[in-house]
CSV table of C-alpha atoms and ligand atoms in Angstrom, one decimal:
chain,number,residue,atom,x,y,z
A,1,MET,CA,-197.2,-12.1,87.7
A,2,SER,CA,-198.0,-12.9,91.3
A,3,ASN,CA,-198.1,-16.6,92.0
A,4,ASN,CA,-201.3,-16.2,94.0
A,5,TYR,CA,-203.5,-15.2,91.1
A,6,HIS,CA,-206.1,-17.7,89.9
A,7,ILE,CA,-205.8,-19.1,86.4
A,8,ASN,CA,-208.8,-17.0,85.1
A,9,THR,CA,-207.0,-13.9,86.2
A,10,ARG,CA,-203.9,-15.0,84.5
A,11,CYS,CA,-205.9,-15.7,81.3
A,12,LEU,CA,-206.6,-12.0,81.2
A,13,GLN,CA,-203.5,-10.3,82.7
A,14,SER,CA,-200.4,-12.4,82.3
A,15,GLY,CA,-197.7,-11.8,79.8
A,16,TYR,CA,-198.2,-8.0,79.3
A,17,ASN,CA,-197.8,-5.5,82.0
A,18,PRO,CA,-198.1,-1.9,80.6
A,19,ALA,CA,-196.0,0.8,82.3
A,20,ASN,CA,-197.1,4.4,82.9
A,21,GLY,CA,-198.8,5.8,79.8
A,22,GLU,CA,-198.5,2.7,77.7
A,23,PRO,CA,-201.5,1.1,75.9
A,24,ARG,CA,-203.8,-0.9,78.1
A,25,VAL,CA,-204.2,-3.5,75.4
A,26,LEU,CA,-201.2,-5.6,74.1
A,27,PRO,CA,-200.1,-3.7,70.9
A,28,ILE,CA,-199.5,-5.5,67.6
A,29,TYR,CA,-195.9,-5.0,66.7
A,30,GLN,CA,-196.4,-5.4,63.0
A,31,SER,CA,-192.6,-5.1,62.3
A,32,THR,CA,-190.3,-7.7,60.9
A,33,THR,CA,-187.2,-6.0,62.3
A,34,PHE,CA,-186.0,-3.9,65.2
A,35,VAL,CA,-183.5,-1.0,65.5
A,36,TYR,CA,-180.1,-1.0,67.4
A,37,ASP,CA,-177.5,1.7,67.6
A,38,SER,CA,-174.4,-0.4,67.1
A,39,ALA,CA,-173.1,-3.5,65.3
A,40,ASP,CA,-171.6,-4.6,68.6
A,41,THR,CA,-175.1,-4.8,70.2
A,42,MET,CA,-176.4,-6.6,67.1
A,43,GLY,CA,-173.5,-9.1,67.3
A,44,LYS,CA,-174.3,-9.9,71.0
A,45,LEU,CA,-178.0,-10.5,70.1
A,46,PHE,CA,-176.9,-12.8,67.3
A,47,ASP,CA,-174.6,-14.7,69.6
A,48,LEU,CA,-177.4,-15.1,72.2
A,49,GLU,CA,-175.2,-13.2,74.7
A,50,VAL,CA,-178.0,-10.7,75.3
A,51,ALA,CA,-181.7,-11.1,75.0
A,52,GLY,CA,-183.8,-8.9,72.7
A,53,ASP,CA,-186.0,-8.8,69.6
A,54,PHE,CA,-184.1,-8.2,66.3
A,55,TYR,CA,-186.1,-10.2,63.7
A,56,THR,CA,-189.6,-11.5,63.9
A,57,ARG,CA,-188.7,-15.0,62.7
A,58,LEU,CA,-186.9,-15.4,66.0
A,59,SER,CA,-189.0,-13.2,68.4
A,60,ASN,CA,-191.4,-10.4,68.4
A,61,PRO,CA,-192.8,-8.3,71.4
A,62,THR,CA,-196.5,-9.2,70.6
A,63,SER,CA,-195.8,-12.9,70.2
A,64,GLY,CA,-193.4,-12.8,73.2
A,65,ALA,CA,-196.2,-11.4,75.5
A,66,VAL,CA,-198.5,-14.2,74.4
A,67,GLU,CA,-195.7,-16.8,74.9
A,68,ARG,CA,-195.2,-15.6,78.5
A,69,LYS,CA,-198.9,-15.8,79.2
A,70,ILE,CA,-199.2,-19.4,77.9
A,71,ALA,CA,-196.0,-20.4,79.8
A,72,GLU,CA,-197.7,-19.1,83.0
A,73,LEU,CA,-201.0,-20.8,82.3
A,74,GLU,CA,-199.2,-24.2,81.9
A,75,GLY,CA,-196.7,-23.5,84.7
A,76,GLY,CA,-193.6,-23.7,82.4
A,77,VAL,CA,-190.4,-21.8,82.2
A,78,GLY,CA,-190.9,-20.7,78.6
A,79,ALA,CA,-192.9,-21.0,75.4
A,80,LEU,CA,-192.6,-20.7,71.7
A,81,LEU,CA,-195.5,-19.8,69.4
A,82,THR,CA,-195.6,-21.5,66.0
A,83,SER,CA,-197.5,-20.9,62.8
A,84,ALA,CA,-199.8,-24.0,63.4
A,85,GLY,CA,-200.2,-26.9,65.8
A,86,GLN,CA,-198.5,-29.1,63.2
A,87,ALA,CA,-195.3,-27.0,63.4
A,88,ALA,CA,-195.4,-27.3,67.2
A,89,SER,CA,-195.6,-31.1,67.0
A,90,LEU,CA,-192.8,-31.2,64.4
A,91,ILE,CA,-190.4,-28.8,66.3
A,92,SER,CA,-191.1,-30.4,69.7
A,93,VAL,CA,-189.9,-33.7,68.4
A,94,LEU,CA,-187.1,-32.6,66.1
A,95,ASN,CA,-185.6,-30.5,68.9
A,96,ILE,CA,-184.4,-33.6,70.7
A,97,CYS,CA,-184.7,-36.4,68.1
A,98,ARG,CA,-182.4,-36.5,65.0
A,99,SER,CA,-182.4,-38.8,62.1
A,100,GLY,CA,-181.7,-42.3,63.5
A,101,GLY,CA,-183.8,-41.6,66.6
A,102,HIS,CA,-187.0,-43.3,67.7
A,103,VAL,CA,-190.2,-42.1,69.3
A,104,VAL,CA,-192.8,-44.0,71.3
A,105,SER,CA,-196.2,-42.4,70.6
A,106,SER,CA,-199.7,-43.1,71.7
A,107,ALA,CA,-201.7,-44.5,68.8
A,108,SER,CA,-204.7,-42.3,69.8
A,109,ILE,CA,-203.6,-39.0,68.4
A,110,TYR,CA,-204.9,-36.4,66.0
A,111,GLY,CA,-204.8,-37.7,62.4
A,112,GLY,CA,-202.6,-34.8,61.2
A,113,THR,CA,-200.0,-35.7,63.9
A,114,TYR,CA,-200.2,-39.3,62.9
A,115,ASN,CA,-199.5,-38.4,59.2
A,116,LEU,CA,-196.6,-36.2,60.3
A,117,PHE,CA,-195.0,-39.0,62.3
A,118,HIS,CA,-195.9,-42.0,60.2
A,119,LYS,CA,-195.1,-40.5,56.8
A,120,THR,CA,-193.1,-37.3,56.8
A,121,MET,CA,-190.9,-37.8,59.9
A,122,ARG,CA,-190.3,-41.5,59.0
A,123,GLU,CA,-189.1,-40.2,55.6
A,124,MET,CA,-186.7,-38.0,57.6
A,125,GLY,CA,-185.2,-41.1,59.2
A,126,ILE,CA,-187.0,-41.0,62.6
A,127,ASP,CA,-188.8,-44.1,63.6
A,128,PHE,CA,-192.0,-44.4,65.6
A,129,THR,CA,-193.7,-47.1,67.6
A,130,PHE,CA,-197.4,-46.5,68.2
A,131,VAL,CA,-198.7,-47.9,71.5
A,132,ASP,CA,-202.3,-48.4,72.8
A,133,PRO,CA,-202.7,-45.6,75.5
A,134,GLN,CA,-204.6,-48.2,77.5
A,135,ALA,CA,-201.8,-50.7,77.5
A,136,SER,CA,-200.0,-51.6,80.7
A,137,GLU,CA,-196.8,-50.0,81.8
A,138,GLU,CA,-194.9,-53.2,80.9
A,139,GLU,CA,-196.4,-53.3,77.4
A,140,ILE,CA,-195.6,-49.6,76.8
A,141,GLY,CA,-192.1,-50.2,78.3
A,142,ALA,CA,-191.5,-53.0,75.7
A,143,ALA,CA,-191.7,-50.4,72.9
A,144,PHE,CA,-188.5,-48.6,74.0
A,145,ARG,CA,-185.1,-49.0,72.2
A,146,ASP,CA,-181.6,-47.6,72.9
A,147,ASN,CA,-182.3,-44.8,70.4
A,148,THR,CA,-185.7,-43.8,71.9
A,149,ARG,CA,-185.6,-40.0,72.6
A,150,LEU,CA,-189.2,-39.2,73.8
A,151,VAL,CA,-192.7,-40.3,74.4
A,152,PHE,CA,-195.6,-38.4,72.8
A,153,ALA,CA,-199.3,-38.6,73.7
A,154,GLU,CA,-202.6,-36.5,73.8
A,155,THR,CA,-204.3,-35.7,77.1
A,156,LEU,CA,-207.7,-36.1,75.4
A,157,ALA,CA,-207.4,-37.7,72.0
A,158,ASN,CA,-209.0,-36.0,68.9
A,159,PRO,CA,-211.4,-37.5,67.9
A,160,THR,CA,-211.7,-40.7,70.0
A,161,MET,CA,-211.7,-38.7,73.3
A,162,VAL,CA,-209.6,-41.4,75.0
A,163,VAL,CA,-208.4,-39.9,78.3
A,164,LEU,CA,-204.7,-40.4,78.9
A,165,ASP,CA,-203.3,-41.7,82.1
A,166,ILE,CA,-200.6,-39.0,82.2
A,167,GLU,CA,-198.8,-40.3,85.3
A,168,LYS,CA,-198.5,-43.8,83.8
A,169,PHE,CA,-197.0,-42.4,80.6
A,170,ALA,CA,-194.7,-40.1,82.6
A,171,ARG,CA,-193.4,-43.0,84.7
A,172,VAL,CA,-192.6,-45.2,81.7
A,173,ALA,CA,-190.9,-42.3,80.0
A,174,HIS,CA,-188.8,-41.4,83.0
A,175,LYS,CA,-187.9,-45.0,83.7
A,176,ASN,CA,-186.3,-44.9,80.2
A,177,ASP,CA,-184.6,-41.5,80.8
A,178,VAL,CA,-186.7,-39.7,78.1
A,179,PRO,CA,-189.2,-36.8,78.4
A,180,LEU,CA,-192.9,-37.0,78.0
A,181,ILE,CA,-194.4,-34.6,75.4
A,182,ILE,CA,-198.1,-34.0,75.8
A,183,ASP,CA,-200.5,-32.5,73.2
A,184,ASN,CA,-202.9,-30.6,75.6
A,185,THR,CA,-205.1,-29.0,72.9
A,186,PHE,CA,-208.5,-30.3,74.0
A,187,PRO,CA,-208.6,-29.7,77.8
A,188,THR,CA,-206.4,-26.5,77.6
A,189,PRO,CA,-204.5,-25.5,80.8
A,190,VAL,CA,-207.8,-24.3,82.2
A,191,ASN,CA,-208.9,-28.0,82.6
A,192,CYS,CA,-205.6,-29.8,82.8
A,193,ARG,CA,-202.0,-28.9,83.5
A,194,PRO,CA,-200.0,-31.9,82.5
A,195,PHE,CA,-196.8,-30.6,84.2
A,196,GLU,CA,-198.5,-31.2,87.5
A,197,PHE,CA,-198.7,-34.9,86.6
A,198,GLY,CA,-195.1,-35.4,85.4
A,199,ALA,CA,-195.2,-34.3,81.7
A,200,ASP,CA,-192.0,-32.5,80.6
A,201,ILE,CA,-193.1,-30.6,77.4
A,202,VAL,CA,-196.6,-29.5,76.4
A,203,ILE,CA,-197.8,-28.5,73.0
A,204,HIS,CA,-201.1,-27.1,71.7
A,205,SER,CA,-202.9,-26.4,68.5
A,206,THR,CA,-203.9,-22.8,69.6
A,207,THR,CA,-206.2,-22.9,66.6
A,208,LYS,CA,-208.7,-24.7,68.8
A,209,TYR,CA,-210.0,-23.5,72.2
A,210,MET,CA,-207.2,-21.1,73.0
A,211,ASP,CA,-208.1,-18.9,70.0
A,212,GLY,CA,-211.6,-20.2,70.3
A,213,HIS,CA,-213.2,-18.0,67.7
A,214,ALA,CA,-211.8,-19.8,64.6
A,215,THR,CA,-209.9,-16.7,63.5
A,216,ALA,CA,-206.2,-17.7,63.6
A,217,VAL,CA,-204.2,-20.9,63.0
A,218,GLY,CA,-201.4,-21.3,65.5
A,219,GLY,CA,-199.5,-23.6,67.8
A,220,VAL,CA,-197.3,-23.4,70.9
A,221,ILE,CA,-194.6,-25.4,72.7
A,222,VAL,CA,-194.2,-25.0,76.5
A,223,ASP,CA,-191.2,-26.3,78.5
A,224,SER,CA,-191.6,-27.3,82.1
A,225,GLY,CA,-187.9,-26.8,82.7
A,226,LYS,CA,-187.9,-30.0,84.8
A,227,PHE,CA,-186.3,-32.6,82.6
A,228,ASP,CA,-182.6,-33.3,83.2
A,229,TRP,CA,-181.0,-33.5,79.7
A,230,ASN,CA,-177.6,-34.5,81.1
A,231,ASN,CA,-177.9,-38.2,80.6
A,232,GLY,CA,-175.9,-38.6,77.4
A,233,LYS,CA,-178.9,-38.9,75.1
A,234,TYR,CA,-179.2,-35.3,74.1
A,235,PRO,CA,-175.9,-34.0,72.7
A,236,GLU,CA,-177.8,-31.3,70.8
A,237,LEU,CA,-178.5,-29.7,74.2
A,238,THR,CA,-175.4,-30.7,76.2
A,239,GLU,CA,-172.6,-30.4,73.6
A,240,PRO,CA,-171.4,-27.2,71.8
A,241,ASP,CA,-173.6,-25.9,68.9
A,242,ASP,CA,-171.2,-24.9,66.2
A,243,SER,CA,-173.9,-22.7,64.5
A,244,TYR,CA,-173.7,-20.4,67.7
A,245,HIS,CA,-170.0,-20.3,68.2
A,246,GLY,CA,-170.1,-23.4,70.4
A,247,ILE,CA,-172.6,-22.5,73.0
A,248,VAL,CA,-174.0,-25.3,75.2
A,249,TYR,CA,-177.7,-24.8,75.7
A,250,THR,CA,-177.9,-26.6,79.1
A,251,LYS,CA,-174.9,-24.5,80.4
A,252,GLN,CA,-176.0,-21.1,79.1
A,253,PHE,CA,-179.8,-21.4,79.6
A,254,GLY,CA,-180.2,-24.0,82.4
A,255,PRO,CA,-183.7,-25.2,82.8
A,256,ALA,CA,-184.8,-23.3,79.7
A,257,ALA,CA,-182.3,-25.1,77.4
A,258,TYR,CA,-184.9,-27.0,75.4
A,259,ILE,CA,-187.2,-24.1,74.6
A,260,VAL,CA,-184.3,-21.7,73.8
A,261,LYS,CA,-182.9,-24.2,71.4
A,262,ALA,CA,-186.3,-24.8,69.8
A,263,ARG,CA,-186.4,-21.0,69.0
A,264,THR,CA,-182.8,-20.2,68.2
A,265,HIS,CA,-182.0,-23.3,66.3
A,266,LEU,CA,-185.2,-24.7,64.8
A,267,MET,CA,-187.3,-21.6,64.4
A,268,ARG,CA,-184.3,-19.9,63.0
A,269,ASP,CA,-183.8,-22.6,60.4
A,270,ILE,CA,-187.4,-23.7,59.7
A,271,GLY,CA,-189.3,-20.3,60.0
A,272,ALA,CA,-192.7,-21.7,61.0
A,273,VAL,CA,-193.4,-18.5,62.8
A,274,ILE,CA,-196.7,-17.0,64.0
A,275,SER,CA,-197.6,-13.6,62.6
A,276,PRO,CA,-197.8,-10.7,65.2
A,277,ASN,CA,-201.4,-10.2,64.1
A,278,ASN,CA,-202.3,-13.9,64.7
A,279,ALA,CA,-200.6,-13.7,68.1
A,280,PHE,CA,-202.7,-10.7,68.9
A,281,LEU,CA,-205.9,-12.6,68.0
A,282,LEU,CA,-204.8,-15.6,70.0
A,283,ASN,CA,-204.3,-13.3,73.0
A,284,LEU,CA,-207.9,-11.9,72.7
A,285,GLY,CA,-209.1,-15.5,72.7
A,286,LEU,CA,-207.0,-16.4,75.7
A,287,GLU,CA,-208.5,-13.5,77.7
A,288,THR,CA,-211.9,-15.4,77.8
A,289,LEU,CA,-210.5,-18.9,77.8
A,290,PHE,CA,-211.5,-19.7,81.3
A,291,LEU,CA,-215.1,-18.4,80.9
A,292,ARG,CA,-215.5,-20.2,77.6
A,293,MET,CA,-214.2,-23.6,78.8
A,294,GLU,CA,-216.7,-23.5,81.7
A,295,ARG,CA,-219.6,-23.0,79.3
A,296,HIS,CA,-218.3,-25.5,76.7
A,297,CYS,CA,-218.1,-28.1,79.5
A,298,SER,CA,-221.5,-27.4,81.1
A,299,ASN,CA,-223.2,-27.3,77.7
A,300,ALA,CA,-221.5,-30.5,76.5
A,301,GLN,CA,-222.3,-32.3,79.7
A,302,ALA,CA,-226.0,-31.3,79.2
A,303,VAL,CA,-226.0,-32.4,75.6
A,304,ALA,CA,-224.2,-35.7,76.5
A,305,GLU,CA,-226.8,-36.5,79.1
A,306,TYR,CA,-229.6,-35.6,76.6
A,307,LEU,CA,-228.0,-37.9,73.9
A,308,GLU,CA,-227.4,-40.7,76.3
A,309,ALA,CA,-231.1,-40.8,77.2
A,310,HIS,CA,-232.3,-40.3,73.6
A,311,PRO,CA,-234.0,-43.4,72.0
A,312,GLN,CA,-232.5,-42.6,68.5
A,313,VAL,CA,-228.9,-42.6,69.8
A,314,GLU,CA,-227.0,-45.8,69.2
A,315,TRP,CA,-223.9,-45.0,71.3
A,316,ILE,CA,-222.2,-41.9,72.8
A,317,ASN,CA,-218.7,-41.1,73.8
A,318,TYR,CA,-218.1,-38.3,76.3
A,319,PRO,CA,-215.7,-38.7,79.3
A,320,GLY,CA,-218.1,-36.6,81.5
A,321,LEU,CA,-220.6,-39.4,81.5
A,322,LYS,CA,-220.4,-42.0,84.3
A,323,SER,CA,-220.9,-44.8,81.8
A,324,ASN,CA,-217.8,-43.7,79.9
A,325,ALA,CA,-214.6,-45.8,80.0
A,326,GLY,CA,-212.5,-42.7,80.6
A,327,TYR,CA,-214.7,-41.3,83.4
A,328,GLU,CA,-212.4,-42.1,86.3
A,329,LEU,CA,-209.3,-40.8,84.6
A,330,ALA,CA,-211.2,-37.7,83.6
A,331,GLN,CA,-212.3,-37.1,87.2
A,332,LYS,CA,-208.7,-37.4,88.3
A,333,TYR,CA,-207.0,-35.3,85.6
A,334,MET,CA,-209.8,-32.9,84.6
A,335,PRO,CA,-212.1,-32.6,87.7
A,336,ASN,CA,-213.6,-29.4,86.4
A,337,GLY,CA,-214.6,-30.8,83.0
A,338,THR,CA,-212.9,-32.1,79.8
A,339,CYS,CA,-214.0,-30.1,76.8
A,340,GLY,CA,-216.9,-29.5,74.5
A,341,VAL,CA,-216.3,-32.4,72.0
A,342,ILE,CA,-218.7,-35.3,71.9
A,343,SER,CA,-218.9,-38.2,69.5
A,344,PHE,CA,-221.9,-40.4,68.9
A,345,GLY,CA,-223.9,-42.4,66.4
A,346,VAL,CA,-227.5,-42.2,65.3
A,347,LYS,CA,-229.4,-45.5,65.3
A,348,GLY,CA,-229.5,-47.1,61.9
A,349,GLY,CA,-225.8,-46.4,61.0
A,350,ARG,CA,-224.1,-44.2,58.5
A,351,GLU,CA,-227.2,-42.9,56.5
A,352,PRO,CA,-229.3,-41.7,59.4
A,353,SER,CA,-226.3,-40.1,61.0
A,354,MET,CA,-225.5,-38.1,57.9
A,355,LYS,CA,-229.2,-37.2,57.4
A,356,PHE,CA,-229.3,-36.0,61.1
A,357,MET,CA,-226.2,-33.9,60.6
A,358,GLU,CA,-227.5,-32.3,57.4
A,359,ALA,CA,-230.8,-31.4,59.2
A,360,LEU,CA,-229.0,-29.4,61.9
A,361,LYS,CA,-229.5,-25.7,61.6
A,362,LEU,CA,-227.6,-24.0,64.5
A,363,ALA,CA,-224.7,-26.5,64.3
A,364,LYS,CA,-222.9,-25.9,61.1
A,365,ILE,CA,-220.9,-28.6,59.2
A,366,VAL,CA,-217.2,-27.5,59.3
A,367,ILE,CA,-213.7,-29.1,59.4
A,368,HIS,CA,-213.0,-27.6,62.8
A,369,VAL,CA,-213.5,-28.3,66.5
A,370,ALA,CA,-213.3,-26.3,69.6
A,371,ASP,CA,-215.1,-23.2,68.2
A,372,ALA,CA,-217.3,-20.9,70.3
A,373,ARG,CA,-220.1,-21.8,67.8
A,374,THR,CA,-221.5,-25.3,67.8
A,375,CYS,CA,-220.3,-27.3,64.8
A,376,VAL,CA,-220.5,-30.9,63.6
A,377,LEU,CA,-218.5,-33.2,61.3
A,378,HIS,CA,-218.9,-36.7,59.9
A,379,PRO,CA,-215.3,-37.9,59.7
A,380,ALA,CA,-216.0,-41.0,57.5
A,381,SER,CA,-217.2,-38.8,54.6
A,382,THR,CA,-214.7,-35.9,55.1
A,383,THR,CA,-211.4,-36.0,57.0
A,384,HIS,CA,-211.2,-39.8,56.8
A,385,ARG,CA,-213.0,-40.4,53.5
A,386,GLN,CA,-210.1,-42.2,51.9
A,387,LEU,CA,-210.4,-45.0,54.5
A,388,ASN,CA,-212.5,-48.1,54.0
A,389,ASP,CA,-214.7,-49.5,56.8
A,390,GLN,CA,-211.9,-51.7,58.2
A,391,GLN,CA,-209.4,-48.9,58.2
A,392,LEU,CA,-212.0,-46.6,59.9
A,393,ALA,CA,-212.5,-49.3,62.6
A,394,ASP,CA,-208.7,-49.5,63.1
A,395,ALA,CA,-208.6,-45.7,63.6
A,396,GLY,CA,-211.5,-46.0,66.1
A,397,ILE,CA,-213.9,-44.2,63.8
A,398,SER,CA,-217.2,-46.0,63.1
A,399,PRO,CA,-219.0,-45.2,59.8
A,400,ASP,CA,-221.9,-43.6,61.9
A,401,LEU,CA,-219.6,-41.4,64.1
A,402,LEU,CA,-220.6,-37.8,64.3
A,403,ARG,CA,-218.2,-35.4,66.1
A,404,LEU,CA,-220.2,-32.7,67.7
A,405,SER,CA,-218.3,-29.7,69.1
A,406,ILE,CA,-220.5,-27.9,71.5
A,407,GLY,CA,-220.2,-24.1,71.5
A,408,ILE,CA,-221.2,-21.5,74.1
A,409,GLU,CA,-224.6,-20.6,72.8
A,410,HIS,CA,-227.7,-21.0,75.1
A,411,ILE,CA,-228.1,-24.7,75.9
A,412,ASP,CA,-231.8,-24.6,75.1
A,413,ASP,CA,-231.2,-23.5,71.6
A,414,ILE,CA,-228.5,-26.3,71.1
A,415,ILE,CA,-230.9,-29.0,72.3
A,416,ALA,CA,-233.8,-27.7,70.3
A,417,ASP,CA,-231.6,-27.9,67.2
A,418,LEU,CA,-230.7,-31.5,68.0
A,419,ASP,CA,-234.4,-32.3,68.7
A,420,GLN,CA,-235.6,-31.0,65.3
A,421,ALA,CA,-232.9,-32.9,63.5
A,422,PHE,CA,-233.8,-36.1,65.2
A,423,ALA,CA,-237.4,-35.6,64.1
A,424,THR,CA,-236.3,-35.6,60.5
A,425,VAL,CA,-234.7,-39.0,60.7
A,426,LYS,CA,-237.6,-40.8,62.4
B,1,LIG,C1,-205.9,-29.5,65.2
B,1,LIG,C2,-205.0,-30.3,66.0
B,1,LIG,C3,-203.6,-30.3,65.8
B,1,LIG,C4,-203.0,-29.6,64.6
B,1,LIG,O1,-203.2,-28.2,64.7
B,1,LIG,P1,-203.2,-27.1,63.5
B,1,LIG,O2,-203.3,-25.8,64.2
B,1,LIG,O3,-204.5,-27.4,62.7
B,1,LIG,O4,-202.0,-27.3,62.7
B,1,LIG,C5,-202.8,-31.0,66.6
B,1,LIG,N1,-203.3,-31.6,67.7
B,1,LIG,C6,-204.6,-31.7,67.9
B,1,LIG,C7,-205.1,-32.4,69.1
B,1,LIG,C8,-205.5,-31.0,67.2
B,1,LIG,O5,-206.8,-31.0,67.4
């Protein structure tokens, strides 16, 4: 698509460009397999000599169109959709880090990613060092080893809302000749494009704002195409792959080596593929992403200001507030707004916070965030209920913390709901 189009135009029109007489709307190619007229053509597809869809585990026209759209939105050379955000995290790391390797990760990351790294991937023989995202460049630099293969962090951490200094993380990663992988789920490319600040790979849980309607679990990996893999640390990309007759990804696919390998090697072997139907639903969500993010942000800003001024609020964490520790970084990296997620505590601690949550009517209690409908969660009694108060504190989650995910309803109705809930805990 033309480079001159604005990002909101791309949200609608990128990725699928119908020819004369073709459907206006991206069709769902609900087919596992595709027809070819000769074994020779099939062989060339299998050997990656020619491009084309032949089996939906590897690629599919519906998913392919959505991948092209997301790659454009982030400004990358290619993308790979996955069955869930968790699969995107797994594949993004495994693609360049084998057993015996080491990863430097921000400690402020989504709990599911932390479990994947700390338990499952450690059991696979990959080691992790978790660093405070607010640590100095020197302190983060001290976590590197000879076998470090990447740095991982979240633009806006879920649920602590810590704003990442992307350029600081990119500098430390590049000083150590490894790429920076960023989970950009919360701001979405509408509010932040990490490649513009030096990130090399971006991943998302598309389950959140990208889909936005809580209909389809999914994930995506996007490759900036900018990292130079030829530094001796990535033989999986720069040396022959014997499962593809010895092709060398960096030679055959140039700047797209990483994302091609993620698909042809890991998606082939792991099969954590998105369904064409879910890719279609994701695409519908993406069409209104720009509009929705604007409203999520303006609504959340209004709610944050309302909560900050409310006498029954003990504390509030929203990077759009001037009083917030992440305000300056948010202004730099997300000048148009962060996202709709706010965390706060009701005065009096855990009990009043829970009573307040249960009194909400419009905002529903769900294990989800980044939904078009306002929702709320008390992590200490749900997602983090196995942790004691000390462990909760270590995870940055106080016993009174409520995570409010502001939707795109009318702001007056959202605030009226909060008002009536506060009245019940007086
Ligand atoms: C939800 C989430 C994930 C995991 O995504 P799933 O689609 O639920 O597998 C990863 N990162 C962040 C920041 C998330 O919020």
